[in-house]
C-alpha positions as a Markdown table, in Angstrom:
| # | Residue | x | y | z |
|---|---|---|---|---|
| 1 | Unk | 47.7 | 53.0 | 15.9 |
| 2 | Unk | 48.2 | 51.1 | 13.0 |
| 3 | Unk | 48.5 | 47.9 | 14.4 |
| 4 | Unk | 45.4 | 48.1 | 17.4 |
| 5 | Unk | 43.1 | 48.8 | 14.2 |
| 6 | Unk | 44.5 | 45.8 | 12.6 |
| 7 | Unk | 44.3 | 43.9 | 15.9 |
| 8 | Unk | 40.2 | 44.9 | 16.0 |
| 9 | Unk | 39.7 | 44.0 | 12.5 |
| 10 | Unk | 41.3 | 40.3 | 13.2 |
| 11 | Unk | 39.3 | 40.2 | 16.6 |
| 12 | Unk | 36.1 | 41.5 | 14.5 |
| 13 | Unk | 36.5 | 38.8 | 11.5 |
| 14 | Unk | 37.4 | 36.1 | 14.5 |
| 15 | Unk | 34.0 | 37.0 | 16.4 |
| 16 | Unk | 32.1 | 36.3 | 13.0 |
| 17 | Unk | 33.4 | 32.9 | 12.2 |
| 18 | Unk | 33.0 | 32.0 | 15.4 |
| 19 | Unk | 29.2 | 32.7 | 15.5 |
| 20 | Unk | 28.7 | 31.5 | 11.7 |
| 21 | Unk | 30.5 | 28.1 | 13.1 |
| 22 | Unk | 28.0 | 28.5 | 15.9 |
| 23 | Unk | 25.1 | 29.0 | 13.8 |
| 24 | Unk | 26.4 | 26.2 | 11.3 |
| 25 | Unk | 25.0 | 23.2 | 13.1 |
| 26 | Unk | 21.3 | 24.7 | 14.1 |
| 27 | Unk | 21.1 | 25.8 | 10.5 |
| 28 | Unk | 21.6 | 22.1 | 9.2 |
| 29 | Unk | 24.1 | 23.4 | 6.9 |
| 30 | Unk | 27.5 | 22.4 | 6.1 |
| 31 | Unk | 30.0 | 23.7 | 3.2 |
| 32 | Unk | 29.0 | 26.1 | 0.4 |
| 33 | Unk | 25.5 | 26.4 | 2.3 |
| 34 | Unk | 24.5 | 23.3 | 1.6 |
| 35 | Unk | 22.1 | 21.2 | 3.4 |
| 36 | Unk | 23.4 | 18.2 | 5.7 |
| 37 | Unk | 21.7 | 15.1 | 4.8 |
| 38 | Unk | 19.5 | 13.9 | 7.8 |
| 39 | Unk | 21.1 | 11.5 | 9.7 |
| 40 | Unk | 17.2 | 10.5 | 11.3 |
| 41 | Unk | 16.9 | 6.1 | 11.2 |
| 42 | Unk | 14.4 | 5.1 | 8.9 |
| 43 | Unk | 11.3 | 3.2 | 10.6 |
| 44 | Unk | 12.0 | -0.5 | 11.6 |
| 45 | Unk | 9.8 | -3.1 | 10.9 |
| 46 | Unk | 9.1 | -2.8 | 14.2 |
| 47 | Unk | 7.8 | 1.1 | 14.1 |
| 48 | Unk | 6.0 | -0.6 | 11.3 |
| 49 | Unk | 4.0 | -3.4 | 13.5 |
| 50 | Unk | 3.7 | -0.5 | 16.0 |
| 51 | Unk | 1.6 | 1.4 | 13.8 |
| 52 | Unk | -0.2 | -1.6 | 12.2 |
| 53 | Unk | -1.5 | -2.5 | 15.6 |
| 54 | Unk | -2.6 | 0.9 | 16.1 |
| 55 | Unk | -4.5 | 1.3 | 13.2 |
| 56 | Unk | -6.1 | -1.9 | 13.6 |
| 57 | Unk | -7.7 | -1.1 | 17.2 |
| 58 | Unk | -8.8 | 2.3 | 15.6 |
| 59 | Unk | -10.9 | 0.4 | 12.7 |
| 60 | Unk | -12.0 | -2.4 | 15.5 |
| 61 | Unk | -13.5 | 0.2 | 18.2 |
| 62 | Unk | -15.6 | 1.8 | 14.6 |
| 63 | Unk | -18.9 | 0.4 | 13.8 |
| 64 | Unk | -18.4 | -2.2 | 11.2 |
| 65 | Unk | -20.4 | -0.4 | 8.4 |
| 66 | Unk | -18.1 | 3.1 | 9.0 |
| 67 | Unk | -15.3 | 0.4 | 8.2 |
| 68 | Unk | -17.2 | -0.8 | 5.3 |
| 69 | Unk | -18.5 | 2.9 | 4.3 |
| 70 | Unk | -14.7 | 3.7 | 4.9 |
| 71 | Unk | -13.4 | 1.3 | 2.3 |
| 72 | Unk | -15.7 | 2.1 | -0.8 |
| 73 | Unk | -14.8 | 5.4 | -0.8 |
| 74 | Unk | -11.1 | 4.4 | -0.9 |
| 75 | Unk | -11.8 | 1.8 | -3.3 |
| 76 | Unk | -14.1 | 4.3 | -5.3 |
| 77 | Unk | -11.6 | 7.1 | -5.2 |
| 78 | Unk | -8.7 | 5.1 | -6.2 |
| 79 | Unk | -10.3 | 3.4 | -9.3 |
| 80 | Unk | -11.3 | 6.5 | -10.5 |
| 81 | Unk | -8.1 | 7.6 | -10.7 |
| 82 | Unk | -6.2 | 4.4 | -11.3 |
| 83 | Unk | -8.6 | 2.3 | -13.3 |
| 84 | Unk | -6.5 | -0.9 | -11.8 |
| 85 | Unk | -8.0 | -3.1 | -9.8 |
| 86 | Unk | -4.7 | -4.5 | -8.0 |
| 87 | Unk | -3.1 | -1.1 | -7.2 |
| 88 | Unk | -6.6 | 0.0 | -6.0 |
| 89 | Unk | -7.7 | -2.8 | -3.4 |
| 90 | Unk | -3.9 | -2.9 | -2.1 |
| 91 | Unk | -3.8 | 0.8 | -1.8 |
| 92 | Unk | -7.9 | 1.0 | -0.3 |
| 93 | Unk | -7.0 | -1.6 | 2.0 |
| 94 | Unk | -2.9 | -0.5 | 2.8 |
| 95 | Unk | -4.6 | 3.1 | 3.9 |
| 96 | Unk | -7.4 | 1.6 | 6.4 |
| 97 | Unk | -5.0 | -0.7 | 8.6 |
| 98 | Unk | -1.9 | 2.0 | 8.1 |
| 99 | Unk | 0.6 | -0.4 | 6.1 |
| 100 | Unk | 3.9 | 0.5 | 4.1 |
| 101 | Unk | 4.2 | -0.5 | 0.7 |
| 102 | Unk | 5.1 | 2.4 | -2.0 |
| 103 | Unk | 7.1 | -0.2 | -3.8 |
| 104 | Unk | 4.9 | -2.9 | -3.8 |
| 105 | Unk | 1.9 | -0.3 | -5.6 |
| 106 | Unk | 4.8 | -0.5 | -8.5 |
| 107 | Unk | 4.7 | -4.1 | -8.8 |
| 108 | Unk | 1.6 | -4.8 | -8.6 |
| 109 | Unk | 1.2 | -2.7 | -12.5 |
| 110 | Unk | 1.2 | -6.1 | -14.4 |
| 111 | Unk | -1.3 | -7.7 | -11.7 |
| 112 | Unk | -4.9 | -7.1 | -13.1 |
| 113 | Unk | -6.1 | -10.7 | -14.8 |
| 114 | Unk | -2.5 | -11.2 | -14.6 |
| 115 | Unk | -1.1 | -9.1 | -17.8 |
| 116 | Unk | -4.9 | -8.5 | -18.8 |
| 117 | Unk | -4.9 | -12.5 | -19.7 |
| 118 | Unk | -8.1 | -13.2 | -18.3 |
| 119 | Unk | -6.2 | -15.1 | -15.4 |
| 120 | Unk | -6.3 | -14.1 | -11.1 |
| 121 | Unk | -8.5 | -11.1 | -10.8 |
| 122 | Unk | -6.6 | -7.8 | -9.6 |
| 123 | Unk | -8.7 | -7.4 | -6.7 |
| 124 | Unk | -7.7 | -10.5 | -5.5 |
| 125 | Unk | -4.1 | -10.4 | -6.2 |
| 126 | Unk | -4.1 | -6.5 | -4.6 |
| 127 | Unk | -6.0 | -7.7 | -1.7 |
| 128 | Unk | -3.7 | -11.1 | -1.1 |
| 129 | Unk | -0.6 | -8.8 | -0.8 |
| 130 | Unk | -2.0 | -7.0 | 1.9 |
| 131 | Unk | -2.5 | -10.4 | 4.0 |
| 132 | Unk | 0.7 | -11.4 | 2.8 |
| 133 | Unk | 1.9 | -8.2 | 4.4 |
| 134 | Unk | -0.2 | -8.6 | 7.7 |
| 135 | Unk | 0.5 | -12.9 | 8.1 |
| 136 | Unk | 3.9 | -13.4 | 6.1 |
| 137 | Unk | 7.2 | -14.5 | 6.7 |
| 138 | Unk | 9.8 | -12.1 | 7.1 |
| 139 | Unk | 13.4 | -12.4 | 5.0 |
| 140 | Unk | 14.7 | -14.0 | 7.8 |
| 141 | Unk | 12.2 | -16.6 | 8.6 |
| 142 | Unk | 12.5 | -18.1 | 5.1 |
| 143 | Unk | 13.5 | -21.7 | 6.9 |
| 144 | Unk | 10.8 | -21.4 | 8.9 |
| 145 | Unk | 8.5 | -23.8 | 7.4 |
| 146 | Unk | 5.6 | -23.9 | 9.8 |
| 147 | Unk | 5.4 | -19.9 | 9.6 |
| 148 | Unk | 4.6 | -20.2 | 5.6 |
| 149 | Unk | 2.0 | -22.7 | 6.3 |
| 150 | Unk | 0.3 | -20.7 | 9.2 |
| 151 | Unk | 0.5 | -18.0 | 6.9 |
| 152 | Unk | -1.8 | -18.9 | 4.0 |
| 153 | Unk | -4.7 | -19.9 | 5.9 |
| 154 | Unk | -6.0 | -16.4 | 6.2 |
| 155 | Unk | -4.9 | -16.7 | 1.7 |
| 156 | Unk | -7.1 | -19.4 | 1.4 |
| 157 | Unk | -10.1 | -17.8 | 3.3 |
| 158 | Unk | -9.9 | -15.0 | 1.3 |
| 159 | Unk | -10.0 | -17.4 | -2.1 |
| 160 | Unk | -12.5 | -19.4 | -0.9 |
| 161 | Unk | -14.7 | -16.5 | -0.1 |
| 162 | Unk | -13.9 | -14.7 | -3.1 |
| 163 | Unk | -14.8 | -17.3 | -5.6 |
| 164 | Unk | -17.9 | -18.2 | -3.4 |
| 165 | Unk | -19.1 | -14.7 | -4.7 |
| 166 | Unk | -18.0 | -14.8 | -8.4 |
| 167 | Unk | -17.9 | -18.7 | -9.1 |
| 168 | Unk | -13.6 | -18.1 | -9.9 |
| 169 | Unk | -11.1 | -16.8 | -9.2 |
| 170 | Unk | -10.0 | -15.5 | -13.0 |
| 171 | Unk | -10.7 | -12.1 | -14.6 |
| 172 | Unk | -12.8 | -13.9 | -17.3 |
| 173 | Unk | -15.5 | -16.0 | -15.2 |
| 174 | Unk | -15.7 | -12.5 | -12.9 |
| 175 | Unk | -16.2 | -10.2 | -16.4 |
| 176 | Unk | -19.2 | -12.8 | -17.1 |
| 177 | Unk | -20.5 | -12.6 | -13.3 |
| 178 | Unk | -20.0 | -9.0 | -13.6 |
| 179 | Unk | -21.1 | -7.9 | -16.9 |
| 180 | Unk | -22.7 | -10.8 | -18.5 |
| 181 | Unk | -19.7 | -11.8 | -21.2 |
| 182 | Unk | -15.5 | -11.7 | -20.8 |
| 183 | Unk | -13.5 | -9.5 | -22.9 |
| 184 | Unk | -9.9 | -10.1 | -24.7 |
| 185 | Unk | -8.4 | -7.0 | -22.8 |
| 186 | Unk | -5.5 | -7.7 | -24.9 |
| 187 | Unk | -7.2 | -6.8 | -27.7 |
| 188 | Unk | -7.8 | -3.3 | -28.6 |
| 189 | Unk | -11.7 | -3.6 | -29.7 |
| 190 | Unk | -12.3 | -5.4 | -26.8 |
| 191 | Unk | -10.8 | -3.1 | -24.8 |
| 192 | Unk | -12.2 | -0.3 | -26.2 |
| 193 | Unk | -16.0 | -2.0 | -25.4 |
| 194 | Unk | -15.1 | -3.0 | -22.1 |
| 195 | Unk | -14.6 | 0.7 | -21.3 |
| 196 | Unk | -17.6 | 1.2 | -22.7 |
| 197 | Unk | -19.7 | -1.3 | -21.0 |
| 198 | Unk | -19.1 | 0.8 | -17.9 |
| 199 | Unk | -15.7 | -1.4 | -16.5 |
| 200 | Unk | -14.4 | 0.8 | -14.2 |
| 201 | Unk | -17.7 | 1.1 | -12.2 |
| 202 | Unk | -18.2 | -2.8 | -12.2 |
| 203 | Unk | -14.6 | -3.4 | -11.2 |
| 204 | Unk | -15.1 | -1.1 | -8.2 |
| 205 | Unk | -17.9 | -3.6 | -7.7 |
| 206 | Unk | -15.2 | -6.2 | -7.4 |
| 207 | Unk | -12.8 | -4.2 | -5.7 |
| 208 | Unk | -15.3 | -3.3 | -3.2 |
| 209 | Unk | -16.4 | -6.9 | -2.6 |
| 210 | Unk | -12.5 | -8.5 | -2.3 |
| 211 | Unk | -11.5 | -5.7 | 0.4 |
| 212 | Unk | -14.5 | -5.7 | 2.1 |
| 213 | Unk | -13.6 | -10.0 | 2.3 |
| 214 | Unk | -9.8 | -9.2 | 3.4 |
| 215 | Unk | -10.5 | -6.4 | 5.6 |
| 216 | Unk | -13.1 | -8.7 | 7.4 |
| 217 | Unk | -10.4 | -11.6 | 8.0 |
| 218 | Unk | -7.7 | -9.0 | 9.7 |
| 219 | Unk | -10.4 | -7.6 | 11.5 |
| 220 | Unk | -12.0 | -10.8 | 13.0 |
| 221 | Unk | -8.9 | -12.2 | 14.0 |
| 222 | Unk | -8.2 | -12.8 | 17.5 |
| 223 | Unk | -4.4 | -13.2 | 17.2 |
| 224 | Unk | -3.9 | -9.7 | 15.8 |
């Protein structure tokens, strides 16, 4: 008698690990309960182009001023919370045609008039990345020398058109088109009365103006 209930209490505990090893893999879990790492690839670059290419019929097939309408708000939203004109136009104009980039909105901290020296304008430098991202050679095309000269044609168009608008390409001559004098950002009293003269609304101006210039280049080209 002894030995049959020891025999069902072996076949009981042998049915539940058998159904907990069952259960193990749907539940994602492994020892201790804890949860297996996901073993799901990361995107490719070419999941990436996918959804590029996706985005950019989806903008295309808008009216042009919905685009346009589309980009202020981004570039309105993100200056009011970031106050930086590069991590604003990249991220306005990274968000309308789909892009990757988390790291890049890192880098691009130091980026407004270059260190707040007066030198390239944020907008610029935020909005050059993104056609940098769109035209650029990859790692592996770093011999390719034609590639690198194809790709900063749509740079250049995007220079030229900017400083058509503000006379410069620098932070300072664009704080004189845009407010009337330049400040010494690196300064603290300057800083302090270019907040005050209203420079987070008149770099959205900028902003504004430097992805509305990029945005016009990836759309309008016939090779994307």
């Amino acid at each position: 008698m002894k030995s049959c209930i020891e025999r069902r209490k072996f076949l009981s505990c042998a049915a539940r690990a058998a159904i907990a090893a069952g259960l193990a893999p749907l539940m994602g879990c492994g020892r201790n309960n804890e949860a297996v790492p996901s073993t799901s690839p990361p995107a490719s670059g070419g999941d990436e182009r996918m959804a590029f290419k996706e985005k950019l019929e989806e903008m295309r097939a808008m009216p042009r001023d919905l685009v346009e309408k589309l980009l202020q708000q981004k570039a309105s939203s993100y200056m009011q919370r970031a106050h930086h004109c590069a991590q604003s136009s990249f991220l306005a104009l990274r968000d309308l045609f789909g892009l990757p980039g988390k790291e890049i909105v890192k880098a691009l901290t130091p980026m407004p008039g270059i260190a707040d020296t007066g030198s390239t304008c944020g907008a610029l430098s935020g909005s050059l990345l993104i056609l940098g991202m769109v035209y650029g050679r990859d790692e592996h095309e770093l011999a390719d020398w034609e590639a690198y000269q194809e790709s900063l044609k749509p740079s250049r168009a995007l220079c030229a058109a900017f400083k058509e608008s503000y006379g410069s390409l620098d932070c300072h001559r664009v704080q004189e088109d845009t407010f009337g004098r330049c400040y010494r950002l690196t300064d603290p009293a300057e800083l302090a009365q270019f907040q005050k003269d209203g420079a987070t609304e008149g770099c959205t101006a900028v902003v504004s103006r430097a992805i509305s210039l990029a945005a016009s280049i990836i759309l309008d080209d016939p090779n994307l």
